[in-house]
Tab-separated table of C-alpha atoms and ligand atoms in Angstrom:
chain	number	residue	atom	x	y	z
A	1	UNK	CA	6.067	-2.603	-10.991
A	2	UNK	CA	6.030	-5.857	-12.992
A	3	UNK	CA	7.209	-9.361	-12.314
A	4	UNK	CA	10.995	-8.995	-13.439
A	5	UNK	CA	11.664	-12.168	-15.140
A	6	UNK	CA	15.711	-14.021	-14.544
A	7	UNK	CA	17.757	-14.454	-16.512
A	8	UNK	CA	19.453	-17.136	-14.390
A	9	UNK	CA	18.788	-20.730	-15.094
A	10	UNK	CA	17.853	-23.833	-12.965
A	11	UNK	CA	15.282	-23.542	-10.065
A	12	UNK	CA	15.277	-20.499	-9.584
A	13	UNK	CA	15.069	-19.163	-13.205
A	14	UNK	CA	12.661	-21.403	-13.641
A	15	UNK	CA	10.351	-19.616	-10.512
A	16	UNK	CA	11.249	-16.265	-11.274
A	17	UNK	CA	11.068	-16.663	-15.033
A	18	UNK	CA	7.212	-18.228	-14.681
A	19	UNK	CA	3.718	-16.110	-14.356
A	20	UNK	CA	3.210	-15.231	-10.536
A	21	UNK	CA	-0.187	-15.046	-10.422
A	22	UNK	CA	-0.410	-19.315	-11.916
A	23	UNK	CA	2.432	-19.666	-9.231
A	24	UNK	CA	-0.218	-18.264	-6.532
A	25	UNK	CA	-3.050	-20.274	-7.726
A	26	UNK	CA	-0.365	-23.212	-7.795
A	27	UNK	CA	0.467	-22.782	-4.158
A	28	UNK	CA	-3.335	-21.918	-3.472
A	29	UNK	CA	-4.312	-25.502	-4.824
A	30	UNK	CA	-1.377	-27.397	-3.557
A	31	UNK	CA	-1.656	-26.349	-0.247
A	32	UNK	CA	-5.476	-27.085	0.205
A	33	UNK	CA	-4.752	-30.702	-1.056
A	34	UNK	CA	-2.299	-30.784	1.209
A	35	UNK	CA	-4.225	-29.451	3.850
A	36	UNK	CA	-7.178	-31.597	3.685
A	37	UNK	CA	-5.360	-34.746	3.397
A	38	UNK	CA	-3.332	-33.733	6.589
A	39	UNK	CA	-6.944	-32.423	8.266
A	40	UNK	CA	-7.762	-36.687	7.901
A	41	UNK	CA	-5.496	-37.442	10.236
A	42	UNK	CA	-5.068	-34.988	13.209
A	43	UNK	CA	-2.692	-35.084	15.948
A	44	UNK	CA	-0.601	-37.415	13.900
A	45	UNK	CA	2.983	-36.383	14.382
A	46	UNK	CA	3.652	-35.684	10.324
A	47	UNK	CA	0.640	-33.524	10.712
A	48	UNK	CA	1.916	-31.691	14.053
A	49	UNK	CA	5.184	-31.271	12.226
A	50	UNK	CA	3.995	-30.328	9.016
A	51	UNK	CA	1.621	-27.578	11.142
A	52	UNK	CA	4.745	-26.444	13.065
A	53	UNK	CA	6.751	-25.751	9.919
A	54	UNK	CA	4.190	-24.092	7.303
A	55	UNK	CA	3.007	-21.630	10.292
A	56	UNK	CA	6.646	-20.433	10.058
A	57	UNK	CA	6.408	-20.152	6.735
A	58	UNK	CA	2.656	-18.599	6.367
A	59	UNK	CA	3.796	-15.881	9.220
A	60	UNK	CA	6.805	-15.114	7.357
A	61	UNK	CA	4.733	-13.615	4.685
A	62	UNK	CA	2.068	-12.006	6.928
A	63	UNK	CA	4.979	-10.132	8.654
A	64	UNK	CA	6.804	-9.198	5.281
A	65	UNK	CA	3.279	-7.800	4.329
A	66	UNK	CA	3.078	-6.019	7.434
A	67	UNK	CA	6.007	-4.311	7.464
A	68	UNK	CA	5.277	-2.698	4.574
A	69	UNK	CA	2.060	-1.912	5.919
A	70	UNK	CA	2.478	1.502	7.861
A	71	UNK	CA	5.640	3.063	5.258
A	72	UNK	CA	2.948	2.069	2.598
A	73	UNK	CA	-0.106	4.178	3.545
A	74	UNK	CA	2.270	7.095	5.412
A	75	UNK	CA	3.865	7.772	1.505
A	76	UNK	CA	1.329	6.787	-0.513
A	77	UNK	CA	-1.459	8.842	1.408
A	78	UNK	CA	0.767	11.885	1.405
A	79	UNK	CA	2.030	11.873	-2.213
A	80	UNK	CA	-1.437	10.742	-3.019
A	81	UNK	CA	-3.104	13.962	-1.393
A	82	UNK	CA	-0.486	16.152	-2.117
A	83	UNK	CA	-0.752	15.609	-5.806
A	84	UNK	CA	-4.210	16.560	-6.631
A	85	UNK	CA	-5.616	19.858	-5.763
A	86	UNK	CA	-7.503	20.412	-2.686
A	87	UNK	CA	-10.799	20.673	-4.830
A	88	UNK	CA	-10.061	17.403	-6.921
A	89	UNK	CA	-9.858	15.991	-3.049
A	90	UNK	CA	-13.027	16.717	-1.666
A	91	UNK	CA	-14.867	15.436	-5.065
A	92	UNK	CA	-13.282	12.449	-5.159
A	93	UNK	CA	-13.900	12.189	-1.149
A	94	UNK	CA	-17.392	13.004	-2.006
A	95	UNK	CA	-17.971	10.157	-4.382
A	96	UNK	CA	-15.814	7.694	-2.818
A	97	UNK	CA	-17.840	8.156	0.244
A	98	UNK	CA	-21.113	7.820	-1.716
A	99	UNK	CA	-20.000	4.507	-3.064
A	100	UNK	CA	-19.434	3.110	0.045
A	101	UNK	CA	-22.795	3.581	1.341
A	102	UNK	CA	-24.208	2.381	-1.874
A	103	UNK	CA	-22.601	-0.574	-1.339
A	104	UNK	CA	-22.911	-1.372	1.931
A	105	UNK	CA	-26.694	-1.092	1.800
A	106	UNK	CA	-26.255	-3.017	-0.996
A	107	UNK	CA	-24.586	-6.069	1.004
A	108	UNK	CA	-26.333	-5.830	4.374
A	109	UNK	CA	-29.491	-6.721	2.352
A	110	UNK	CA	-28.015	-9.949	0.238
A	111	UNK	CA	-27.312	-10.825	3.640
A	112	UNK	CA	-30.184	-11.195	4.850
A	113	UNK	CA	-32.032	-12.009	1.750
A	114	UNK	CA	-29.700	-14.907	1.972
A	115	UNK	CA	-29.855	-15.736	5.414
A	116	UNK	CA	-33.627	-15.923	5.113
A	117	UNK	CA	-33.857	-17.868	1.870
A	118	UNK	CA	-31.394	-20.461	3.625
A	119	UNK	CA	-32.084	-20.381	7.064
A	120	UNK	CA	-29.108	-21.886	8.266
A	121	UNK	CA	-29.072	-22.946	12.074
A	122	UNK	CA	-33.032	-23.736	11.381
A	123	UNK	CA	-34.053	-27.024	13.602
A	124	UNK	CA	-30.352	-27.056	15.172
A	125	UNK	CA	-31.935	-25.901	18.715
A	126	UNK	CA	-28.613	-25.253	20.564
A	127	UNK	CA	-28.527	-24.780	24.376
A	128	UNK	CA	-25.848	-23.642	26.811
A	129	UNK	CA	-24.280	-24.862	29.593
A	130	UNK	CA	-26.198	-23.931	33.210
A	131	UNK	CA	-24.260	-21.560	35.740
A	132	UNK	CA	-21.979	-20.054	33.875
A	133	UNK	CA	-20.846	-16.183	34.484
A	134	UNK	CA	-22.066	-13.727	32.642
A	135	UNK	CA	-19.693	-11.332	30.153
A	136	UNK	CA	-21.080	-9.204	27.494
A	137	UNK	CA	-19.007	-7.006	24.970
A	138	UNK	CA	-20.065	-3.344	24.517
A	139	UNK	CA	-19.705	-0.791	21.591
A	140	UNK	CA	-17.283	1.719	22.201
A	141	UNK	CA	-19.091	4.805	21.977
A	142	UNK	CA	-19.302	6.487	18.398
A	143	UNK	CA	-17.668	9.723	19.855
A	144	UNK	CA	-14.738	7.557	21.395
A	145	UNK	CA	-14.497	6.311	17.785
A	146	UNK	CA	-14.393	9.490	15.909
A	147	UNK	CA	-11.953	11.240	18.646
A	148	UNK	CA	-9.380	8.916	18.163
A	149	UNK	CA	-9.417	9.219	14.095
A	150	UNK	CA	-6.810	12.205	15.149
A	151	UNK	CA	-3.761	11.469	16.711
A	152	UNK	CA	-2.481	13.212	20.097
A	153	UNK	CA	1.096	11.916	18.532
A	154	UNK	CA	1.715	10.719	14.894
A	155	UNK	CA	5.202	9.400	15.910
A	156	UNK	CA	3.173	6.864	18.286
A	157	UNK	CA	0.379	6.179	16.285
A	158	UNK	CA	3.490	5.354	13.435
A	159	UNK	CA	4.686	2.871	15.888
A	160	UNK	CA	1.939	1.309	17.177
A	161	UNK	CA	0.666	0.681	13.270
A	162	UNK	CA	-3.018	2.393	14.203
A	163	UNK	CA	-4.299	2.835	10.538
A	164	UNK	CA	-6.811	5.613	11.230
A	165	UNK	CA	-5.282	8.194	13.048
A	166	UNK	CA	-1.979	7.039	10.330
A	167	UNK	CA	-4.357	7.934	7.463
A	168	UNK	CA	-5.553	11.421	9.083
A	169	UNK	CA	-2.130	12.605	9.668
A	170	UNK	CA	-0.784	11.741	6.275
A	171	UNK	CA	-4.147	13.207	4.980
A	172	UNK	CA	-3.437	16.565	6.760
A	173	UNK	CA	-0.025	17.060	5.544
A	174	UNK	CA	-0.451	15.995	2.525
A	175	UNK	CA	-3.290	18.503	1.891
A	176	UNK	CA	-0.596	21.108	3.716
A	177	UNK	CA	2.338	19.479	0.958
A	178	UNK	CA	-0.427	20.395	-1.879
A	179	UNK	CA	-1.126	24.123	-0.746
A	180	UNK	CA	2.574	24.812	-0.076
A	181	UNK	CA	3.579	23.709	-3.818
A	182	UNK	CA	0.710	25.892	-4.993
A	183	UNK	CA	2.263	28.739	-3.171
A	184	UNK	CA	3.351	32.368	-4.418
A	185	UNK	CA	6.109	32.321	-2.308
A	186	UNK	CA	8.839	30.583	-4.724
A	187	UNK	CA	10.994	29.855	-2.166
A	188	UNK	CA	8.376	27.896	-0.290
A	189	UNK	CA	7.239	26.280	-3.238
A	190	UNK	CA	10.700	24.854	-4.025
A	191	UNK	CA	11.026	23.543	-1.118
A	192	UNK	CA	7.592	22.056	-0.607
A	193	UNK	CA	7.934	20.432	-4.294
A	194	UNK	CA	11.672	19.441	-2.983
A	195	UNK	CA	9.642	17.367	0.073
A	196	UNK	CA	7.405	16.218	-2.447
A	197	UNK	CA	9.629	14.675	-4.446
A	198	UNK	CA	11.670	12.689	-1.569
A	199	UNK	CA	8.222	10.974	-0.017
A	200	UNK	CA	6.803	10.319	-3.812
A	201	UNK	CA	10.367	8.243	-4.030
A	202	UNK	CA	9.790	6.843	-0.556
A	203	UNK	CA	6.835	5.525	-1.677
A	204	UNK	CA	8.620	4.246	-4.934
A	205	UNK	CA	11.062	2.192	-3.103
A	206	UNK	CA	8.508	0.466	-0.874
A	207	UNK	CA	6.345	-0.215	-4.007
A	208	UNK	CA	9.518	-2.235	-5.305
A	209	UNK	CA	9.840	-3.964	-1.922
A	210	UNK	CA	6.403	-5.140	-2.498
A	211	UNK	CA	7.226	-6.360	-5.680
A	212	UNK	CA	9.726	-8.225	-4.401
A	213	UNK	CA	7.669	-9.665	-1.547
A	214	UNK	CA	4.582	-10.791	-3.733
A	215	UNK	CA	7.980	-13.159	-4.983
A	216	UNK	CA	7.418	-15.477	-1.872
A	217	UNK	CA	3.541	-15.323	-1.859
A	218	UNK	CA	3.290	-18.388	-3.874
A	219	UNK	CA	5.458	-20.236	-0.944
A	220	UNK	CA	3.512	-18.044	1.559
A	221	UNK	CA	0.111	-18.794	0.396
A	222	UNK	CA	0.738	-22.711	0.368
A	223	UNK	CA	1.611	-22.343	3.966
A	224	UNK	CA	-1.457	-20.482	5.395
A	225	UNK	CA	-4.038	-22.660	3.293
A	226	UNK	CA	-2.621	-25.743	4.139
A	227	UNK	CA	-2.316	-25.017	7.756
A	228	UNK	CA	-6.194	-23.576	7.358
A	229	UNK	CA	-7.306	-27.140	6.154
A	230	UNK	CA	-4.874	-29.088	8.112
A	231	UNK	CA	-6.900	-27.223	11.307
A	232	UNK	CA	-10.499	-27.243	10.287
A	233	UNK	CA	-10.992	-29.426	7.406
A	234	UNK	CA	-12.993	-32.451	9.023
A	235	UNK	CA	-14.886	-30.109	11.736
A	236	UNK	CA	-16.127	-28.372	9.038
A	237	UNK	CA	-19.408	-31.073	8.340
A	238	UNK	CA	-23.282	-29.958	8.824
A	239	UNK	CA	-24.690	-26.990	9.852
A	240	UNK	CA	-21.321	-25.060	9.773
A	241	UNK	CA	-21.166	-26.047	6.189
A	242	UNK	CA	-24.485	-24.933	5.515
A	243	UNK	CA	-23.738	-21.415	6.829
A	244	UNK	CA	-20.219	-21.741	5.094
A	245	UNK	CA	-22.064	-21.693	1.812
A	246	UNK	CA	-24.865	-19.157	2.597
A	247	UNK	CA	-22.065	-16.381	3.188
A	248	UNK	CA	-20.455	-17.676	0.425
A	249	UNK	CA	-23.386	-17.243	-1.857
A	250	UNK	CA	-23.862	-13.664	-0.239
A	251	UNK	CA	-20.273	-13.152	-1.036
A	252	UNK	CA	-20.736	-14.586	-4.696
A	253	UNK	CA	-24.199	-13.005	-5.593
A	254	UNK	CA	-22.626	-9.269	-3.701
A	255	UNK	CA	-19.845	-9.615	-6.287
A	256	UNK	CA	-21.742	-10.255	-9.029
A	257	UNK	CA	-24.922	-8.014	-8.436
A	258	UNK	CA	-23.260	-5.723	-6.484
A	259	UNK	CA	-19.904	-4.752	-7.615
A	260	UNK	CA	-20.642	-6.274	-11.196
A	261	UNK	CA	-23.789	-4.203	-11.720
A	262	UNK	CA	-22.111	-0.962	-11.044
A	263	UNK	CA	-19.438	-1.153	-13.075
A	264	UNK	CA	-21.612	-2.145	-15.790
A	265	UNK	CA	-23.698	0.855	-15.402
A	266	UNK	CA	-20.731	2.977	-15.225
A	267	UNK	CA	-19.241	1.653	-19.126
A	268	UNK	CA	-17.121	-0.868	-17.229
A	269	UNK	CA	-15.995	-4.360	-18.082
A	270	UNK	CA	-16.099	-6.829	-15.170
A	271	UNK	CA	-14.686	-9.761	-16.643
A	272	UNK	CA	-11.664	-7.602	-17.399
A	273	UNK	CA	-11.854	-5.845	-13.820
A	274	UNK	CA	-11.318	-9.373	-11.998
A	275	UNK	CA	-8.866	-10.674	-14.480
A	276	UNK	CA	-6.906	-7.484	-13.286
A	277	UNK	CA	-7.824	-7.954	-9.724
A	278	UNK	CA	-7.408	-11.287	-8.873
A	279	UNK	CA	-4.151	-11.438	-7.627
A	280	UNK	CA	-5.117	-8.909	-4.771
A	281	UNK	CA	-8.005	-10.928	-4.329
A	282	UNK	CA	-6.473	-13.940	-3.886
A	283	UNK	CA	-3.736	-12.093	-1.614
A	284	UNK	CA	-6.840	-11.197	0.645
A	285	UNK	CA	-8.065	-14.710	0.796
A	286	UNK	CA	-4.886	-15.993	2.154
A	287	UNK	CA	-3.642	-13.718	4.592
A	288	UNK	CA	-7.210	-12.601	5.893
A	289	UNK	CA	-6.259	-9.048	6.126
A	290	UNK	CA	-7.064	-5.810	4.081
A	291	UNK	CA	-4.707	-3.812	5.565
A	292	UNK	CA	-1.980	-6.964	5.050
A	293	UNK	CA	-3.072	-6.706	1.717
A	294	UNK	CA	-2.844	-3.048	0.841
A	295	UNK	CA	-0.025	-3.073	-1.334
A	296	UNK	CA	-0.634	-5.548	-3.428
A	297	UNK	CA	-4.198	-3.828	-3.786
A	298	UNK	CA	-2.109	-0.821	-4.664
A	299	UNK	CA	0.085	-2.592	-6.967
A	300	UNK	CA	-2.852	-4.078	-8.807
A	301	UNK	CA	-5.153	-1.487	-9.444
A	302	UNK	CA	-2.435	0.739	-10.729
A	303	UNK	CA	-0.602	-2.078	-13.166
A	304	UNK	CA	-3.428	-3.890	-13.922
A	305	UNK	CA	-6.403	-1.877	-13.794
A	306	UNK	CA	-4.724	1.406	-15.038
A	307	UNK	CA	-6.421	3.785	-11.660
A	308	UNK	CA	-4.165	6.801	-11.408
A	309	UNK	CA	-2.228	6.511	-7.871
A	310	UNK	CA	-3.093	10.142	-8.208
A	311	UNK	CA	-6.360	8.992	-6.602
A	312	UNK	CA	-5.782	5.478	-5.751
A	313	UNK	CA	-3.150	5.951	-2.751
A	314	UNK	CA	-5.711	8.003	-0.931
A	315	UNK	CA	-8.887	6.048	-1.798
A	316	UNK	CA	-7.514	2.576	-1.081
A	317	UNK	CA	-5.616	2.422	2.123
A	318	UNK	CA	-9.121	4.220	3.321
A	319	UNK	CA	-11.283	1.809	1.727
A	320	UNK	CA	-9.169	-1.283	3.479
A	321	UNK	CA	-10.002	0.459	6.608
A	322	UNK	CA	-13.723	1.405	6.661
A	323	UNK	CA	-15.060	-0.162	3.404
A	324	UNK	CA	-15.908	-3.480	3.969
A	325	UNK	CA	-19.026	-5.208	2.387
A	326	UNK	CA	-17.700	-8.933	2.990
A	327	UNK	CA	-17.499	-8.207	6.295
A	328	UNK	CA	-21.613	-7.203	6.409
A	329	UNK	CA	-22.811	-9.245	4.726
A	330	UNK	CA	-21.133	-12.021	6.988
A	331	UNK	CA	-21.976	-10.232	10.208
A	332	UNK	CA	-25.262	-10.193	8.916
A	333	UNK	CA	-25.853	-14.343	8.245
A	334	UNK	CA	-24.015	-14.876	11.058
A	335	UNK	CA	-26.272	-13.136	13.176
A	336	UNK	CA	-29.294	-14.711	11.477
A	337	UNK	CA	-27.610	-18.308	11.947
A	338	UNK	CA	-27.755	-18.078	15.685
A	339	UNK	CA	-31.230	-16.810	15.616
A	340	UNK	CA	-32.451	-19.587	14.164
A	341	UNK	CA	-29.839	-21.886	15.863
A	342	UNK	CA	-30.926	-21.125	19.672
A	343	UNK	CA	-34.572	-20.444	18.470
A	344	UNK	CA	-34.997	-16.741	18.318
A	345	UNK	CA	-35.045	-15.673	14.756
A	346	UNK	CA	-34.779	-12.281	14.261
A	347	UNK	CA	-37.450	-10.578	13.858
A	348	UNK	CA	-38.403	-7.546	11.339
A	349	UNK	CA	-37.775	-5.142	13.855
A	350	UNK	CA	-34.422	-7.032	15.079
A	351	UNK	CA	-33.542	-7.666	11.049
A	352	UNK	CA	-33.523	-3.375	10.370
A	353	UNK	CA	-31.342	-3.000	13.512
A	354	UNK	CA	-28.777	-5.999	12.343
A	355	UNK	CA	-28.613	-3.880	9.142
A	356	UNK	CA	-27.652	-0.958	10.733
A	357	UNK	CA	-25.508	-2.368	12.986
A	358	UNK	CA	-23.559	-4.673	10.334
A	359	UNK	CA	-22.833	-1.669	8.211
A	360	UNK	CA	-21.486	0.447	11.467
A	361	UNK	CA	-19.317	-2.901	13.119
A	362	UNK	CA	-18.120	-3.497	9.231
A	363	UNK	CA	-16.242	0.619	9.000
A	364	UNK	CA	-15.268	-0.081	12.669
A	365	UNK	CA	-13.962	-3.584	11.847
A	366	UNK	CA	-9.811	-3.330	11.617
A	367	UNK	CA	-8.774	-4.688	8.444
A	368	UNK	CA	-6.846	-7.745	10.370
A	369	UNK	CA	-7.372	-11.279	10.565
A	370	UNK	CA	-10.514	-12.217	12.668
A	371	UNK	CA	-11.511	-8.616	13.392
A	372	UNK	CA	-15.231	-9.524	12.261
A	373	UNK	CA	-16.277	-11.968	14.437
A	374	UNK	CA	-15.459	-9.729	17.368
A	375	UNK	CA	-17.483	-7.148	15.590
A	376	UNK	CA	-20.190	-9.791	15.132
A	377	UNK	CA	-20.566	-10.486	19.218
A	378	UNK	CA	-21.596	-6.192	19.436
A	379	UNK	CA	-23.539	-6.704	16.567
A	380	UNK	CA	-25.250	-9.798	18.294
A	381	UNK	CA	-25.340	-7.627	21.585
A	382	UNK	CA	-27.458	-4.832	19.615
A	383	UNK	CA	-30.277	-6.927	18.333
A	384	UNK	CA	-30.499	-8.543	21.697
A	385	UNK	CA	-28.911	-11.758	21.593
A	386	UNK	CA	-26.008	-11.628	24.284
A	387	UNK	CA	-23.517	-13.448	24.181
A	388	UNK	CA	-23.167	-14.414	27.592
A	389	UNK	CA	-20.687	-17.446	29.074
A	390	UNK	CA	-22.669	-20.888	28.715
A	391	UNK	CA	-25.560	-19.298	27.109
A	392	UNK	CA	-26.518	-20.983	24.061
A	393	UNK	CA	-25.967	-18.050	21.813
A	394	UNK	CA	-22.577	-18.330	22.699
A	395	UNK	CA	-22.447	-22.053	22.138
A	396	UNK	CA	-23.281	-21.156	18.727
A	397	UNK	CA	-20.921	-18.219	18.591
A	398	UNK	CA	-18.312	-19.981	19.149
A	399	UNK	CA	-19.348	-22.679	15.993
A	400	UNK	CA	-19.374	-20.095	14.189
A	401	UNK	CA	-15.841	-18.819	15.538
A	402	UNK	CA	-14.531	-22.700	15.049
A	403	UNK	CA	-14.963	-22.087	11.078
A	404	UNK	CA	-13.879	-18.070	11.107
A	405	UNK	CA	-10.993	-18.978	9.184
A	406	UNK	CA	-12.525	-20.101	6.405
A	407	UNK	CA	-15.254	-17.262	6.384
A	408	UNK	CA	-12.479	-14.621	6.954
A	409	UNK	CA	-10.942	-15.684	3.638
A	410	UNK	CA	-14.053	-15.379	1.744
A	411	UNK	CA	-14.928	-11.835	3.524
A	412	UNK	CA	-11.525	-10.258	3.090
A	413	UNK	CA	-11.426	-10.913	-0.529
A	414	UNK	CA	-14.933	-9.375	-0.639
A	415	UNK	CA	-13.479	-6.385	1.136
A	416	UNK	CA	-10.491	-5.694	-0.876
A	417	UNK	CA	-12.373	-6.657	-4.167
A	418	UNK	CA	-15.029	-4.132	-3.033
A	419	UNK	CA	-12.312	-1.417	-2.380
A	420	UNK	CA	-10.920	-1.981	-5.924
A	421	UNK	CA	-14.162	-1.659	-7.488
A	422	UNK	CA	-14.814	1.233	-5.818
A	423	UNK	CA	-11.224	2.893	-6.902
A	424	UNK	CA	-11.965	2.037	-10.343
A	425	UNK	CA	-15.404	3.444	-10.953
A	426	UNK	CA	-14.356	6.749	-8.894
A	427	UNK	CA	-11.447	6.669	-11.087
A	428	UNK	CA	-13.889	6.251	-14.753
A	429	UNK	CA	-15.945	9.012	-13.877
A	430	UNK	CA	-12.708	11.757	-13.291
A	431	UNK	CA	-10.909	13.099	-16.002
A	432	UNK	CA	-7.448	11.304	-16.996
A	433	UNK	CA	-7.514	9.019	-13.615
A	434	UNK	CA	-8.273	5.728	-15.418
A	435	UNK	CA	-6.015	4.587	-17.967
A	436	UNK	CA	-8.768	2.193	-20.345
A	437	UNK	CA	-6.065	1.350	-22.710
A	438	UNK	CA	-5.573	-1.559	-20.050
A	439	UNK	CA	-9.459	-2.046	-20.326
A	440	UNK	CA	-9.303	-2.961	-24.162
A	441	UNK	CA	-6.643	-5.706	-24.299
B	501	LIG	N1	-10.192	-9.897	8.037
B	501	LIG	C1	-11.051	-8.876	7.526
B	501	LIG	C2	-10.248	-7.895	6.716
B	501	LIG	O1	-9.100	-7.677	6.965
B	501	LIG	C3	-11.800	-8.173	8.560
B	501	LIG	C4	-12.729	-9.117	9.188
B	501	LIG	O2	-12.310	-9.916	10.014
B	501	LIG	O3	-13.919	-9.100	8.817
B	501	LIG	O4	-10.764	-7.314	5.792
């Protein structure tokens, strides 16, 4: 669906009629300026007020994003599987699930590349408080996790907006939808093609609503930064800087080496893949949530990047749930950082374990805001470091959770930029799923 210019004058036809994604960046800009100069003076009443009103405004977007959330991956997922054949699924599954792995190895190791060429935390020798309880977090057991991938009720998983079991369930019937219009049986085929037909215009409809949304994202994205740097800005000084930019570098080199490498090797232009991209990525950034940022993704990669939804609506509302490399590669530095902050870096042993363990937190890591650094306390927990009340690990941990915001925006972007790459080279390599006349302008 494309921006639909106004034809109405003033203000408004001035908005409307102008290039969304320069009236994102706008709003991106504007509201870090605004941000940081508020962050100068906390506790000033301007900057309570101003902090009052722009959360209004920033949640007012995250909510119109989530409530297209669920309707989003129930349609999409269905007409998505239901209009390929069951064969064409289990490829596509097959290589979709390949590149994930690829990549996540990939990013777990700039991690901690990164994290060793840096060595942030080095020399900071942080202690904890004496005589404080204990608490430590635990993994949920990897059955538990599997088991509850399929729903005892759909209609409750629907309402409680619990993305996995969602996803199965629309899997399964669209898989059933796809049989059922192959059928012999005219009768049931008619009617299956019938259903067909009313969910692919469900879907439709809610990709116009997005369209219409992705309207107030300019408005929505000046609120969340500027509350972001109104927040953090000044605490964010030192060592927290220092491990600020050594994700960001993981982030920066994962998207170059990572995500840029492959689709070079697979015929692909990247310069032309993030020109298409960026206005998901920047979505990410801002609201700090894959799942928030779904259909945009969707919109994206279908307008801009020319990936048949054939393919796409069942690749990408998986991807935003279990593929996510930004969110290794910071549980990864992270971990490193309070190694070397409470003087216990990791050791090889330790470093192979965080590696496995980043890549497992990262596909059980929900695709909301601030999901990883919970997943970073089990991932702390597995190579030994607990994160115990008063303890100095969790004097660090909680640095580290002072300045999530800011890492959270980086990571998601790296997540849903990882889940469009991955659309788009699963798309190149199947017949008729990528349109490249959008790859030669
Ligand atoms: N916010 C991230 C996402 O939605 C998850 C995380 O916290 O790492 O992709």
């Amino acid at each position: 669906m494309a921006e639909t210019p106004s034809k109405s004058s003033g203000l408004f036809g001035w908005y409307f009629g102008s290039n969304l994604l320069i009236r994102i960046l706008t709003g991106l800009v504007l509201g870090a300026i605004v941000g940081v100069i508020l962050g100068l003076n906390p506790g000033t009443k301007v900057t309570t007020n101003f902090i009052f009103f722009a959360n209004f405004f920033g949640a007012l977007f995250i909510r119109l994003l989530k409530m297209i959330v669920v309707p989003v991956i129930l349609f999409s997922l269905i007409t998505g599987a239901a209009s390929i054949t069951p064969s064409q699924l289990g490829r596509t599954g097959g290589k979709t699930l390949l590149y994930y792995i690829v990549t996540s190895i990939i990013s777990v190791s700039i991690g901690l590349i990164v994290a060793l060429v840096f060595r942030p935390g080095e020399g900071l020798n942080m202690v904890g408080a004496e005589g404080a309880p204990e608490k430590a977090a635990s993994m949920p057991a990897l059955t538990d996790v599997l088991l509850n991938i399929v729903p005892t009720n759909p209609v409750e998983s629907l309402a409680k907006g619990d993305v996995l079991p969602i996803i199965f369930f629309a899997l399964v019937v669209g898989i059933g939808l796809s049989y059922l219009r192959d059928s012999k049986n005219e009768t049931l085929a008619k009617q299956a093609h019938a259903l067909y037909d009313v969910i692919a215009a469900a879907a439709e409809v809610i990709y116009k609503v997005v369209g219409g949304i992705m309207q107030y994202a300019p408005i929505g994205v000046f609120a969340l930064i500027a509350v972001v740097f109104a927040q953090q800005g000044p605490k964010v000084v030192g060592p927290l800087l220092y491990v600020t930019l050594a994700v960001y570098v993981g982030l920066i080199l994962h998207l170059c080496i990572g995500y840029g490498g492959l689709m070079t090797l697979f015929g692909l232009n990247f310069v032309t893949f993030i020109k298409g991209a960026w206005e998901a990525m920047i979505t990410a950034f801002v609201t700090r949530s894959s799942s928030g940022t779904l259909p945009v993704t969707l919109r994206v990669t279908e307008e801009n990047l020319g990936v048949s939804r054939k393919i796409s609506s069942f690749i990408l509302p998986i991807g935003a749930t279990v593929n996510m490399d930004g969110t290794s590669i910071y549980i990864a530095i992270c971990a490193m950082f309070i190694g070397f902050a409470v003087g216990h870096p990791l050791s090889g042993d330790q470093m192979l374990m965080l590696m496995i363990t980043a890549t497992l937190a990262a596909i059980g890591t929900a695709g909301v805001p601030g999901a990883g650094a919970i997943m970073l306390i089990m991932a702390l927990e597995t190579v030994g470091l607990k994160v115990e009340a008063g303890s100095a690990v969790a004097a660090t941990y909680a640095l580290v959770l002072g300045i999530d915001a800011l890492l959270d925006m980086g990571r998601t972007a790296m997540n849903v930029t990882g889940d469009m790459a991955g659309v788009t080279i699963v798309a190149k390599t199947e017949e008729g799923m990528l349109d490249e006349s959008k790859w030669k302008k």
